Every structure is written in C-alpha cells, then in structure tokens.
PDB file of C-alpha atoms and ligand atoms in Angstrom:
ATOM      1  CA  MET P 242     101.481 173.659 -61.085  1.00 94.00           C
ATOM      2  CA  ASN P 243     103.354 175.503 -58.372  1.00 95.00           C
ATOM      3  CA  ILE P 244     106.798 176.680 -57.320  1.00 97.00           C
ATOM      4  CA  GLN P 245     107.414 176.426 -53.600  1.00 97.00           C
ATOM      5  CA  LYS P 246     110.355 178.306 -52.121  1.00 97.00           C
ATOM      6  CA  TYR P 247     112.332 177.464 -48.962  1.00 96.00           C
ATOM      7  CA  SER P 248     111.264 173.800 -48.832  1.00 95.00           C
ATOM      8  CA  ILE P 249     113.087 171.832 -46.158  1.00 94.00           C
ATOM      9  CA  HIS P 250     111.443 168.404 -46.512  1.00 92.00           C
ATOM     10  CA  ASP P 251     112.111 167.657 -50.179  1.00 94.00           C
ATOM     11  CA  GLY P 252     115.772 166.704 -50.046  1.00 95.00           C
ATOM     12  CA  PRO P 253     118.887 168.157 -48.399  1.00 96.00           C
ATOM     13  CA  GLY P 254     119.205 171.821 -47.401  1.00 97.00           C
ATOM     14  CA  ILE P 255     116.942 174.649 -48.453  1.00 98.00           C
ATOM     15  CA  ARG P 256     115.244 173.899 -51.754  1.00 98.00           C
ATOM     16  CA  THR P 257     112.906 175.235 -54.359  1.00 98.00           C
ATOM     17  CA  THR P 258     110.292 172.608 -55.149  1.00 98.00           C
ATOM     18  CA  VAL P 259     108.769 172.716 -58.608  1.00 98.00           C
ATOM     19  CA  PHE P 260     105.476 170.810 -58.874  1.00 97.00           C
ATOM     20  CA  LEU P 261     104.715 169.505 -62.357  1.00 97.00           C
ATOM     21  CA  LYS P 262     101.106 168.757 -63.216  1.00 96.00           C
ATOM     22  CA  GLY P 263      99.913 165.292 -64.227  1.00 96.00           C
ATOM     23  CA  CYS P 264     100.093 161.896 -62.499  1.00 95.00           C
ATOM     24  CA  PRO P 265      99.421 158.325 -63.692  1.00 95.00           C
ATOM     25  CA  LEU P 266      98.414 157.269 -60.145  1.00 95.00           C
ATOM     26  CA  ASN P 267      95.202 158.115 -58.364  1.00 89.00           C
ATOM     27  CA  CYS P 268      96.038 157.567 -54.675  1.00 88.00           C
ATOM     28  CA  TRP P 269      93.063 157.669 -52.320  1.00 86.00           C
ATOM     29  CA  TRP P 270      94.927 159.962 -49.905  1.00 84.00           C
ATOM     30  CA  CYS P 271      96.584 162.269 -52.474  1.00 85.00           C
ATOM     31  CA  HIS P 272      97.439 165.603 -50.797  1.00 82.00           C
ATOM     32  CA  ASN P 273      97.715 167.384 -54.115  1.00 86.00           C
ATOM     33  CA  PRO P 274      94.630 166.394 -56.132  1.00 89.00           C
ATOM     34  CA  GLU P 275      95.158 169.503 -58.262  1.00 89.00           C
ATOM     35  CA  SER P 276      98.318 167.809 -59.544  1.00 89.00           C
ATOM     36  CA  GLN P 277      96.567 164.745 -60.979  1.00 91.00           C
ATOM     37  CA  LYS P 278      95.389 166.165 -64.302  1.00 91.00           C
ATOM     38  CA  SER P 279      98.041 167.325 -66.765  1.00 91.00           C
ATOM     39  CA  ASN P 280      95.965 170.271 -67.934  1.00 91.00           C
ATOM     40  CA  PRO P 281      95.282 173.506 -66.061  1.00 93.00           C
ATOM     41  CA  GLU P 282      92.000 173.519 -64.128  1.00 92.00           C
ATOM     42  CA  ILE P 283      89.777 175.844 -62.113  1.00 93.00           C
ATOM     43  CA  MET P 284      89.910 175.727 -58.329  1.00 92.00           C
ATOM     44  CA  PHE P 285      86.980 177.269 -56.450  1.00 94.00           C
ATOM     45  CA  PHE P 286      87.274 178.628 -52.888  1.00 94.00           C
ATOM     46  CA  LYS P 287      83.707 178.488 -51.573  1.00 92.00           C
ATOM     47  CA  GLU P 288      84.586 180.282 -48.333  1.00 93.00           C
ATOM     48  CA  LYS P 289      85.650 183.385 -50.292  1.00 95.00           C
ATOM     49  CA  CYS P 290      82.697 183.439 -52.713  1.00 97.00           C
ATOM     50  CA  LYS P 291      80.061 186.147 -52.167  1.00 96.00           C
ATOM     51  CA  SER P 292      77.644 184.576 -54.682  1.00 96.00           C
ATOM     52  CA  CYS P 293      77.619 187.840 -56.664  1.00 97.00           C
ATOM     53  CA  GLY P 294      77.170 185.990 -59.973  1.00 96.00           C
ATOM     54  CA  LEU P 295      79.696 188.113 -61.883  1.00 96.00           C
ATOM     55  CA  CYS P 296      81.677 185.069 -63.020  1.00 97.00           C
ATOM     56  CA  LEU P 297      78.533 183.567 -64.523  1.00 96.00           C
ATOM     57  CA  LYS P 298      77.754 186.824 -66.380  1.00 96.00           C
ATOM     58  CA  MET P 299      81.299 187.270 -67.700  1.00 96.00           C
ATOM     59  CA  CYS P 300      81.912 183.714 -68.900  1.00 97.00           C
ATOM     60  CA  PRO P 301      81.903 183.781 -72.716  1.00 97.00           C
ATOM     61  CA  GLN P 302      81.449 179.995 -72.881  1.00 97.00           C
ATOM     62  CA  LYS P 303      78.414 179.911 -70.596  1.00 97.00           C
ATOM     63  CA  ALA P 304      80.344 177.270 -68.654  1.00 97.00           C
ATOM     64  CA  ILE P 305      79.155 178.357 -65.198  1.00 97.00           C
ATOM     65  CA  GLU P 306      75.819 177.627 -63.548  1.00 95.00           C
ATOM     66  CA  PHE P 307      74.641 178.309 -60.013  1.00 95.00           C
ATOM     67  CA  VAL P 308      73.913 175.279 -57.847  1.00 94.00           C
ATOM     68  CA  ASP P 309      72.716 175.847 -54.273  1.00 93.00           C
ATOM     69  CA  GLY P 310      73.784 179.477 -54.497  1.00 94.00           C
ATOM     70  CA  TYR P 311      77.343 178.898 -55.720  1.00 95.00           C
ATOM     71  CA  PRO P 312      78.962 178.803 -59.169  1.00 95.00           C
ATOM     72  CA  VAL P 313      79.819 175.373 -60.586  1.00 93.00           C
ATOM     73  CA  THR P 314      82.012 175.077 -63.684  1.00 94.00           C
ATOM     74  CA  ASN P 315      81.178 172.732 -66.518  1.00 93.00           C
ATOM     75  CA  GLU P 316      84.645 171.461 -67.486  1.00 89.00           C
ATOM     76  CA  GLY P 317      83.407 170.317 -70.880  1.00 92.00           C
ATOM     77  CA  LYS P 318      82.499 173.893 -71.836  1.00 96.00           C
ATOM     78  CA  CYS P 319      85.266 175.826 -70.040  1.00 95.00           C
ATOM     79  CA  ASN P 320      88.230 176.783 -72.236  1.00 95.00           C
ATOM     80  CA  LEU P 321      90.234 178.230 -69.321  1.00 94.00           C
ATOM     81  CA  CYS P 322      90.156 181.743 -70.763  1.00 95.00           C
ATOM     82  CA  GLY P 323      90.512 183.137 -67.223  1.00 95.00           C
ATOM     83  CA  LYS P 324      87.826 185.845 -67.512  1.00 96.00           C
ATOM     84  CA  CYS P 325      85.953 184.596 -64.453  1.00 97.00           C
ATOM     85  CA  THR P 326      89.114 184.720 -62.334  1.00 96.00           C
ATOM     86  CA  ASP P 327      89.899 188.246 -63.568  1.00 95.00           C
ATOM     87  CA  PHE P 328      86.441 189.538 -62.653  1.00 95.00           C
ATOM     88  CA  CYS P 329      86.062 187.784 -59.309  1.00 96.00           C
ATOM     89  CA  THR P 330      87.016 190.491 -56.803  1.00 95.00           C
ATOM     90  CA  SER P 331      86.888 187.928 -53.970  1.00 96.00           C
ATOM     91  CA  ASN P 332      89.625 185.768 -55.496  1.00 96.00           C
ATOM     92  CA  ALA P 333      87.310 182.788 -55.161  1.00 97.00           C
ATOM     93  CA  ARG P 334      88.377 181.304 -58.496  1.00 96.00           C
ATOM     94  CA  GLU P 335      91.888 180.385 -59.530  1.00 95.00           C
ATOM     95  CA  ILE P 336      93.372 178.612 -62.548  1.00 95.00           C
ATOM     96  CA  ILE P 337      95.855 176.011 -61.338  1.00 94.00           C
ATOM     97  CA  GLY P 338      98.671 175.242 -63.753  1.00 95.00           C
ATOM     98  CA  LYS P 339     100.401 177.189 -66.502  1.00 93.00           C
ATOM     99  CA  GLU P 340     102.977 176.501 -69.176  1.00 94.00           C
ATOM    100  CA  MET P 341     106.519 177.733 -68.512  1.00 96.00           C
ATOM    101  CA  THR P 342     109.560 177.568 -70.743  1.00 97.00           C
ATOM    102  CA  VAL P 343     112.796 176.134 -69.368  1.00 97.00           C
ATOM    103  CA  LYS P 344     114.240 179.653 -69.519  1.00 97.00           C
ATOM    104  CA  ASP P 345     111.411 181.160 -67.447  1.00 97.00           C
ATOM    105  CA  LEU P 346     111.518 178.351 -64.910  1.00 97.00           C
ATOM    106  CA  MET P 347     115.302 178.740 -64.554  1.00 98.00           C
ATOM    107  CA  LYS P 348     114.799 182.453 -63.856  1.00 97.00           C
ATOM    108  CA  GLU P 349     112.659 181.479 -60.857  1.00 97.00           C
ATOM    109  CA  ILE P 350     115.011 178.735 -59.688  1.00 98.00           C
ATOM    110  CA  ILE P 351     118.170 180.836 -59.702  1.00 97.00           C
ATOM    111  CA  LYS P 352     116.578 183.597 -57.609  1.00 97.00           C
ATOM    112  CA  ASP P 353     117.377 181.491 -54.539  1.00 96.00           C
ATOM    113  CA  GLU P 354     120.794 180.220 -55.584  1.00 97.00           C
ATOM    114  CA  ALA P 355     122.423 181.877 -52.549  1.00 97.00           C
ATOM    115  CA  PHE P 356     120.227 179.778 -50.210  1.00 97.00           C
ATOM    116  CA  TYR P 357     121.131 176.575 -52.053  1.00 97.00           C
ATOM    117  CA  ASP P 358     124.831 177.397 -51.771  1.00 96.00           C
ATOM    118  CA  GLU P 359     124.680 178.211 -48.062  1.00 96.00           C
ATOM    119  CA  SER P 360     122.583 175.178 -47.057  1.00 98.00           C
ATOM    120  CA  ASN P 361     123.786 172.554 -49.553  1.00 97.00           C
ATOM    121  CA  GLY P 362     120.278 172.662 -50.957  1.00 98.00           C
ATOM    122  CA  GLY P 363     119.013 172.835 -54.518  1.00 98.00           C
ATOM    123  CA  VAL P 364     115.934 172.208 -56.576  1.00 98.00           C
ATOM    124  CA  THR P 365     113.400 169.374 -56.309  1.00 98.00           C
ATOM    125  CA  PHE P 366     110.949 168.388 -59.019  1.00 98.00           C
ATOM    126  CA  SER P 367     107.763 166.897 -57.665  1.00 97.00           C
ATOM    127  CA  GLY P 368     104.171 166.611 -58.779  1.00 91.00           C
ATOM    128  CA  GLY P 369     102.136 164.905 -59.853  1.00 92.00           C
ATOM    129  CA  GLU P 370     104.714 162.697 -61.466  1.00 97.00           C
ATOM    130  CA  PRO P 371     107.584 164.728 -62.932  1.00 97.00           C
ATOM    131  CA  LEU P 372     108.669 161.840 -65.143  1.00 98.00           C
ATOM    132  CA  MET P 373     105.485 162.292 -67.179  1.00 97.00           C
ATOM    133  CA  HIS P 374     107.428 165.213 -68.676  1.00 96.00           C
ATOM    134  CA  ALA P 375     110.836 163.529 -68.953  1.00 97.00           C
ATOM    135  CA  ASP P 376     112.126 165.519 -71.967  1.00 97.00           C
ATOM    136  CA  TYR P 377     111.201 168.889 -70.490  1.00 97.00           C
ATOM    137  CA  LEU P 378     112.442 167.701 -67.120  1.00 98.00           C
ATOM    138  CA  ASN P 379     115.815 166.727 -68.535  1.00 98.00           C
ATOM    139  CA  ASP P 380     116.212 170.141 -70.197  1.00 98.00           C
ATOM    140  CA  ILE P 381     115.652 171.900 -66.892  1.00 98.00           C
ATOM    141  CA  LEU P 382     117.796 169.404 -64.963  1.00 98.00           C
ATOM    142  CA  ARG P 383     120.654 169.952 -67.406  1.00 98.00           C
ATOM    143  CA  ALA P 384     120.302 173.712 -67.039  1.00 98.00           C
ATOM    144  CA  CYS P 385     120.497 173.310 -63.243  1.00 98.00           C
ATOM    145  CA  LYS P 386     123.544 171.033 -63.455  1.00 97.00           C
ATOM    146  CA  ASN P 387     125.296 173.528 -65.746  1.00 97.00           C
ATOM    147  CA  ARG P 388     124.983 176.104 -62.936  1.00 96.00           C
ATOM    148  CA  GLY P 389     126.065 173.601 -60.274  1.00 97.00           C
ATOM    149  CA  ILE P 390     122.610 173.378 -58.660  1.00 98.00           C
ATOM    150  CA  HIS P 391     121.833 170.096 -56.848  1.00 98.00           C
ATOM    151  CA  THR P 392     118.875 168.288 -58.432  1.00 98.00           C
ATOM    152  CA  THR P 393     116.306 165.957 -56.862  1.00 98.00           C
ATOM    153  CA  ILE P 394     113.319 164.158 -58.342  1.00 98.00           C
ATOM    154  CA  ASP P 395     110.375 163.098 -56.192  1.00 98.00           C
ATOM    155  CA  THR P 396     108.810 160.181 -58.070  1.00 98.00           C
ATOM    156  CA  SER P 397     106.131 157.519 -57.753  1.00 97.00           C
ATOM    157  CA  GLY P 398     108.387 155.368 -59.951  1.00 98.00           C
ATOM    158  CA  TYR P 399     105.479 154.513 -62.221  1.00 97.00           C
ATOM    159  CA  THR P 400     106.856 155.033 -65.706  1.00 97.00           C
ATOM    160  CA  ASP P 401     108.710 153.157 -68.409  1.00 98.00           C
ATOM    161  CA  TRP P 402     112.403 152.697 -67.560  1.00 98.00           C
ATOM    162  CA  SER P 403     113.281 154.579 -70.756  1.00 98.00           C
ATOM    163  CA  GLN P 404     111.979 157.770 -69.063  1.00 98.00           C
ATOM    164  CA  PHE P 405     114.387 157.266 -66.151  1.00 98.00           C
ATOM    165  CA  GLU P 406     117.207 156.751 -68.661  1.00 97.00           C
ATOM    166  CA  LYS P 407     116.541 160.234 -70.035  1.00 98.00           C
ATOM    167  CA  ILE P 408     117.066 162.035 -66.725  1.00 98.00           C
ATOM    168  CA  ILE P 409     119.288 159.771 -64.656  1.00 97.00           C
ATOM    169  CA  ASP P 410     122.619 161.439 -65.484  1.00 97.00           C
ATOM    170  CA  ASN P 411     121.357 164.890 -64.507  1.00 98.00           C
ATOM    171  CA  THR P 412     119.682 163.817 -61.246  1.00 98.00           C
ATOM    172  CA  ASP P 413     121.663 163.908 -57.995  1.00 98.00           C
ATOM    173  CA  LEU P 414     119.005 162.341 -55.780  1.00 98.00           C
ATOM    174  CA  PHE P 415     115.740 160.424 -56.097  1.00 98.00           C
ATOM    175  CA  LEU P 416     112.948 160.588 -53.510  1.00 98.00           C
ATOM    176  CA  PHE P 417     111.266 157.307 -54.429  1.00 98.00           C
ATOM    177  CA  ASP P 418     107.826 156.423 -53.039  1.00 97.00           C
ATOM    178  CA  ILE P 419     106.861 152.924 -51.947  1.00 97.00           C
ATOM    179  CA  LYS P 420     103.182 152.793 -51.056  1.00 96.00           C
ATOM    180  CA  HIS P 421     102.211 149.125 -50.972  1.00 97.00           C
ATOM    181  CA  MET P 422     104.039 145.842 -51.586  1.00 98.00           C
ATOM    182  CA  ASP P 423     100.907 143.903 -52.557  1.00 97.00           C
ATOM    183  CA  ASN P 424     100.135 144.324 -56.241  1.00 97.00           C
ATOM    184  CA  GLU P 425      96.356 143.949 -55.901  1.00 97.00           C
ATOM    185  CA  LYS P 426      96.104 146.397 -53.016  1.00 96.00           C
ATOM    186  CA  HIS P 427      98.364 148.795 -54.896  1.00 97.00           C
ATOM    187  CA  PHE P 428      95.953 148.601 -57.790  1.00 96.00           C
ATOM    188  CA  LYS P 429      92.971 149.171 -55.500  1.00 95.00           C
ATOM    189  CA  TYR P 430      94.370 152.229 -53.694  1.00 93.00           C
ATOM    190  CA  MET P 431      96.579 153.757 -56.405  1.00 94.00           C
ATOM    191  CA  GLY P 432      94.784 152.710 -59.595  1.00 95.00           C
ATOM    192  CA  VAL P 433      97.894 150.947 -60.955  1.00 97.00           C
ATOM    193  CA  GLY P 434      99.940 147.881 -59.961  1.00 97.00           C
ATOM    194  CA  ASN P 435     103.367 148.049 -58.304  1.00 98.00           C
ATOM    195  CA  THR P 436     105.431 145.733 -60.569  1.00 98.00           C
ATOM    196  CA  VAL P 437     106.879 148.503 -62.757  1.00 98.00           C
ATOM    197  CA  ILE P 438     107.564 150.679 -59.709  1.00 98.00           C
ATOM    198  CA  LEU P 439     109.527 148.024 -57.834  1.00 98.00           C
ATOM    199  CA  GLU P 440     111.461 147.024 -60.970  1.00 98.00           C
ATOM    200  CA  ASN P 441     112.441 150.647 -61.610  1.00 98.00           C
ATOM    201  CA  LEU P 442     113.548 151.058 -58.006  1.00 98.00           C
ATOM    202  CA  LYS P 443     115.747 147.949 -58.274  1.00 98.00           C
ATOM    203  CA  LYS P 444     117.305 149.261 -61.493  1.00 98.00           C
ATOM    204  CA  LEU P 445     117.986 152.689 -60.001  1.00 98.00           C
ATOM    205  CA  SER P 446     119.627 151.024 -57.021  1.00 98.00           C
ATOM    206  CA  GLU P 447     121.765 148.829 -59.291  1.00 97.00           C
ATOM    207  CA  ARG P 448     122.810 151.907 -61.261  1.00 97.00           C
ATOM    208  CA  GLY P 449     124.149 153.432 -58.024  1.00 97.00           C
ATOM    209  CA  SER P 450     121.784 156.432 -57.920  1.00 98.00           C
ATOM    210  CA  ASN P 451     121.314 158.238 -54.606  1.00 98.00           C
ATOM    211  CA  ILE P 452     117.906 157.238 -53.241  1.00 98.00           C
ATOM    212  CA  TYR P 453     115.749 158.202 -50.278  1.00 98.00           C
ATOM    213  CA  ILE P 454     112.728 155.898 -50.010  1.00 98.00           C
ATOM    214  CA  ARG P 455     109.543 157.636 -48.885  1.00 97.00           C
ATOM    215  CA  MET P 456     106.753 155.508 -47.484  1.00 97.00           C
ATOM    216  CA  PRO P 457     103.472 157.131 -46.421  1.00 95.00           C
ATOM    217  CA  ILE P 458     101.936 155.156 -43.555  1.00 96.00           C
ATOM    218  CA  ILE P 459      98.165 155.017 -43.861  1.00 93.00           C
ATOM    219  CA  ALA P 460      96.259 153.345 -41.032  1.00 91.00           C
ATOM    220  CA  GLY P 461      94.319 150.324 -42.230  1.00 89.00           C
ATOM    221  CA  VAL P 462      95.806 150.519 -45.723  1.00 92.00           C
ATOM    222  CA  ASN P 463      99.516 149.721 -45.540  1.00 95.00           C
ATOM    223  CA  ASP P 464     100.506 149.657 -41.841  1.00 95.00           C
ATOM    224  CA  ASP P 465      99.943 145.905 -41.275  1.00 96.00           C
ATOM    225  CA  ASP P 466     102.845 143.620 -40.335  1.00 97.00           C
ATOM    226  CA  LYS P 467     102.653 141.674 -43.602  1.00 97.00           C
ATOM    227  CA  ASN P 468     103.112 144.774 -45.732  1.00 98.00           C
ATOM    228  CA  ILE P 469     105.763 146.356 -43.515  1.00 98.00           C
ATOM    229  CA  ASP P 470     107.754 143.089 -43.358  1.00 98.00           C
ATOM    230  CA  ALA P 471     107.592 142.775 -47.161  1.00 98.00           C
ATOM    231  CA  ALA P 472     108.787 146.387 -47.561  1.00 98.00           C
ATOM    232  CA  VAL P 473     111.639 145.846 -45.086  1.00 98.00           C
ATOM    233  CA  ASP P 474     112.689 142.665 -46.885  1.00 98.00           C
ATOM    234  CA  PHE P 475     112.621 144.362 -50.311  1.00 98.00           C
ATOM    235  CA  ILE P 476     114.406 147.541 -49.246  1.00 98.00           C
ATOM    236  CA  SER P 477     117.087 145.706 -47.244  1.00 97.00           C
ATOM    237  CA  LYS P 478     118.380 144.235 -50.528  1.00 97.00           C
ATOM    238  CA  LEU P 479     118.725 147.679 -52.148  1.00 98.00           C
ATOM    239  CA  ASN P 480     121.430 150.274 -52.068  1.00 97.00           C
ATOM    240  CA  ILE P 481     119.647 153.305 -50.607  1.00 98.00           C
ATOM    241  CA  ILE P 482     120.592 156.169 -48.269  1.00 97.00           C
ATOM    242  CA  HIS P 483     117.632 156.084 -45.908  1.00 97.00           C
ATOM    243  CA  VAL P 484     113.884 155.552 -45.545  1.00 98.00           C
ATOM    244  CA  ASN P 485     111.457 158.305 -44.541  1.00 97.00           C
ATOM    245  CA  LEU P 486     108.254 157.010 -42.947  1.00 97.00           C
ATOM    246  CA  LEU P 487     105.567 159.638 -43.421  1.00 95.00           C
ATOM    247  CA  PRO P 488     102.525 159.380 -41.123  1.00 93.00           C
ATOM    248  CA  TYR P 489      99.391 159.955 -43.161  1.00 86.00           C
ATOM    249  CA  HIS P 490      97.538 163.155 -42.331  1.00 76.00           C
ATOM    250  CA  LYS P 491      94.398 164.623 -43.808  1.00 71.00           C
ATOM    251  CA  MET P 492      95.921 167.826 -45.120  1.00 70.00           C
ATOM    252  CA  GLY P 493      94.601 168.436 -48.591  1.00 69.00           C
ATOM    253  CA  MET P 494      90.969 167.431 -47.987  1.00 77.00           C
ATOM    254  CA  ASP P 495      89.755 171.005 -48.604  1.00 81.00           C
ATOM    255  CA  LYS P 496      91.313 170.865 -52.045  1.00 84.00           C
ATOM    256  CA  TYR P 497      88.939 168.067 -53.047  1.00 83.00           C
ATOM    257  CA  VAL P 498      85.963 170.307 -52.265  1.00 80.00           C
ATOM    258  CA  ARG P 499      87.581 173.139 -54.241  1.00 83.00           C
ATOM    259  CA  LEU P 500      88.005 170.850 -57.250  1.00 83.00           C
ATOM    260  CA  ASN P 501      84.550 169.293 -56.900  1.00 80.00           C
ATOM    261  CA  LYS P 502      86.182 165.883 -56.317  1.00 80.00           C
ATOM    262  CA  LYS P 503      85.330 163.140 -53.837  1.00 80.00           C
ATOM    263  CA  TYR P 504      87.790 162.283 -51.045  1.00 79.00           C
ATOM    264  CA  LYS P 505      87.754 158.550 -50.367  1.00 77.00           C
ATOM    265  CA  LEU P 506      89.545 158.346 -46.996  1.00 75.00           C
ATOM    266  CA  SER P 507      87.670 160.918 -44.917  1.00 72.00           C
ATOM    267  CA  GLY P 508      87.210 158.589 -41.906  1.00 73.00           C
ATOM    268  CA  LEU P 509      90.878 157.755 -41.406  1.00 74.00           C
ATOM    269  CA  GLU P 510      93.069 159.027 -38.579  1.00 80.00           C
ATOM    270  CA  LYS P 511      96.805 159.685 -38.488  1.00 86.00           C
ATOM    271  CA  PRO P 512      98.764 156.674 -37.140  1.00 90.00           C
ATOM    272  CA  SER P 513      99.810 157.042 -33.491  1.00 91.00           C
ATOM    273  CA  ASP P 514     103.433 157.707 -32.456  1.00 94.00           C
ATOM    274  CA  GLU P 515     103.512 154.164 -31.035  1.00 94.00           C
ATOM    275  CA  VAL P 516     102.550 152.607 -34.368  1.00 95.00           C
ATOM    276  CA  MET P 517     105.108 154.753 -36.210  1.00 96.00           C
ATOM    277  CA  ASP P 518     107.861 153.789 -33.718  1.00 97.00           C
ATOM    278  CA  LYS P 519     107.002 150.095 -34.065  1.00 97.00           C
ATOM    279  CA  ILE P 520     107.195 150.300 -37.854  1.00 98.00           C
ATOM    280  CA  ALA P 521     110.436 152.292 -37.729  1.00 98.00           C
ATOM    281  CA  ASP P 522     111.954 149.659 -35.403  1.00 98.00           C
ATOM    282  CA  LYS P 523     111.319 146.933 -37.976  1.00 98.00           C
ATOM    283  CA  PHE P 524     113.313 148.888 -40.586  1.00 98.00           C
ATOM    284  CA  LYS P 525     116.080 149.761 -38.142  1.00 98.00           C
ATOM    285  CA  LYS P 526     116.442 146.146 -36.979  1.00 97.00           C
ATOM    286  CA  ALA P 527     117.070 145.186 -40.599  1.00 97.00           C
ATOM    287  CA  GLY P 528     119.955 147.696 -40.675  1.00 97.00           C
ATOM    288  CA  ILE P 529     118.068 150.318 -42.712  1.00 98.00           C
ATOM    289  CA  LYS P 530     118.642 153.933 -41.707  1.00 97.00           C
ATOM    290  CA  THR P 531     115.121 155.203 -41.001  1.00 98.00           C
ATOM    291  CA  LYS P 532     113.517 158.513 -40.066  1.00 96.00           C
ATOM    292  CA  ILE P 533     109.934 159.283 -39.110  1.00 96.00           C
ATOM    293  CA  GLY P 534     108.833 162.347 -41.067  1.00 91.00           C
ATOM    294  CA  GLY P 535     110.234 164.153 -44.088  1.00 80.00           C
TER     295      GLY P 535
HETATM  296  S1  SF4 D  54      83.222 183.118 -57.673  1.00 62.41           S
HETATM  297 FE1  SF4 D  54      83.624 185.292 -57.448  1.00 62.41          FE
HETATM  298  S2  SF4 D  54      82.529 186.243 -59.172  1.00 62.41           S
HETATM  299 FE2  SF4 D  54      81.712 184.152 -58.952  1.00 62.41          FE
HETATM  300  S3  SF4 D  54      79.938 184.361 -57.616  1.00 62.41           S
HETATM  301 FE3  SF4 D  54      81.667 183.895 -56.273  1.00 62.41          FE
HETATM  302  S4  SF4 D  54      82.454 185.911 -55.633  1.00 62.41           S
HETATM  303 FE4  SF4 D  54      81.125 186.253 -57.426  1.00 62.41          FE
HETATM  304  S1  SF4 D  55      87.883 180.181 -67.436  1.00 62.41           S
HETATM  305 FE1  SF4 D  55      86.702 181.256 -69.046  1.00 62.41          FE
HETATM  306  S2  SF4 D  55      85.461 179.641 -69.983  1.00 62.41           S
HETATM  307 FE2  SF4 D  55      86.181 178.820 -68.035  1.00 62.41          FE
HETATM  308  S3  SF4 D  55      84.574 179.268 -66.576  1.00 62.41           S
HETATM  309 FE3  SF4 D  55      86.031 180.965 -66.468  1.00 62.41          FE
HETATM  310  S4  SF4 D  55      85.265 182.504 -67.898  1.00 62.41           S
HETATM  311 FE4  SF4 D  55      84.229 180.575 -68.367  1.00 62.41          FE
END
C-alpha cells in the first residue's frame, strides 16, 4: 500500500515502514482505512478536483458518474485500469496499492541501509495486517535477515498461529496491538473477537519473542478502569519489553471521505494528559515498563 521512509515510531532507530494492504479487523477508529481491503482501490481528493469531467469521459468501463458535481466511482464496474488517474491533471484521483515482487521491495528497503546501520533501525512491516500475507512476508523477512537488517512486524495478532510460525524465526521484534480485553466489545468495535489475539500473544511471549505491546486509548471505548485493569493483569503475566499507550486522535478522518466510507467515531475527542497519566500509572504500578506515545 505504501512505503514510508524515516519512520521513528515503528520500532527502534530509523526505519522504513512497509504497509501491506488487507486487514481482517474493521476498527471504528482505523487511521488507515485504505489498508482494509486487500485489493488496490481508487482514492478521490475532492479538494483538488476541478469537476472538469475528463475522468468520466476517459473511463472505458463507464464506471464514473457525477453526483453533486463530483465524480463517484462504481467499484463494481471499475477494473482499476488507471486511465482516469493518468488524465486527471489535478491529481484528484489515485490508485492505492500495487503488487511488488520481493526483489523490487528489497531494492527500496536497502536504499536506506546506511540509516538503519547508524541508528540501530531497520524495516517494519505494518498494514493492514501483514500476516495476511505470511508467505510473501517471510520471503522478504528472510531477504532482510540475510543482509543483517533488523525486522519488525506490527500486528493485530488476529490470525491462525500457523501464520506466526511461518515468520517467527525471521522476525526480531513484534509490535502487538491490544485493543480491548472484553470479547463482546472487541467484536463490536473491531468486527472480530479477541480470543485468538490473546492466545497468540501468550504463545509469542512463551516462545521468547521480543514484544512491544501497543494499546490505543479511545475515550469511552477502552479507557474504563475495568478494561485497563484487565489489560494490566493480562500483560503483567507476559514476557514483554514495554507497553506503548497511544492516545486516540482523529487523524485519518479525511481518508474516509476520499474512499467514500463512513467514519463511526466522529464525535470522540483525544483522551486528556491526565487520563493518559492515570492509565500509565496503573501499568507502571504493576511493574510494566510503559510509555505514552509511540
Ligand atoms: S477527478 Fe480530475 S479529471 Fe475527474 S473531474 Fe475531478 S479534476 Fe476532472
Ligand atoms: S481506473 Fe479505469 S475503470 Fe476505474 S474508474 Fe478509472 S478509468 Fe474507469
């Protein structure tokens, strides 16, 4: 989906973060809604569009119609040929996602090898859920390990354990998300339960993998004492390096408009510093090394 250079919040040092498209979860606050579908898709930037109608004229599939003065794409008809993006001189249309071979991706990754070496950084695979592509992922992880590049996977943990088995030996660090300890609420806000996620986390911990836990804090969703206490209790029994508490923010809302998707948490505000400190204190009191932020 994207390759982001000079990332400093996705693991140690300076990193290249590779975002793989496709995710089995559907979190209400997802910052990267363009990562949810596995296939490429069209993103539309309304603020750039001059309503010239050229995209509509050039589309061989007749997949575009004008609604309220702006082009809307019918996904059922669009075959992602890219003609509309080529002809739009305003760059108001973009295809998100493309296929890359392991060789081509490695070419991008090794461009910044000097930064990894100097900063003890490396490469992070995020998404979406990178483990949806475990075979491809393992090929690229192995290629990184063969060059001595540190590897990190940012995962929701929602996959069959057999997919972890494929990549575990070539992964130096896991950034593992915990979003809610209550199975029903997890299902409500993420679209899937948390049983598999928590079991996989326990297994990774037992295997001795390096783990940073990442917990987004979303006001009114998972910041209550009951949930935080349950998370503290669960994590205190694991072998992890530290917890990152990530205050929810609304970044990413514009992307929903660009993808013609509905954003379900528009009324929510970022948790205050006081709330974040109180939550962090609970983790610290249980002896868990904890940071606020990435
Ligand atoms: S998306 Fe581009 S080509 Fe289509 S109407 Fe807007 S400016 Fe014109
Ligand atoms: S990508 Fe091709 S088929 Fe899809 S809307 Fe654009 S021109 Fe039409």
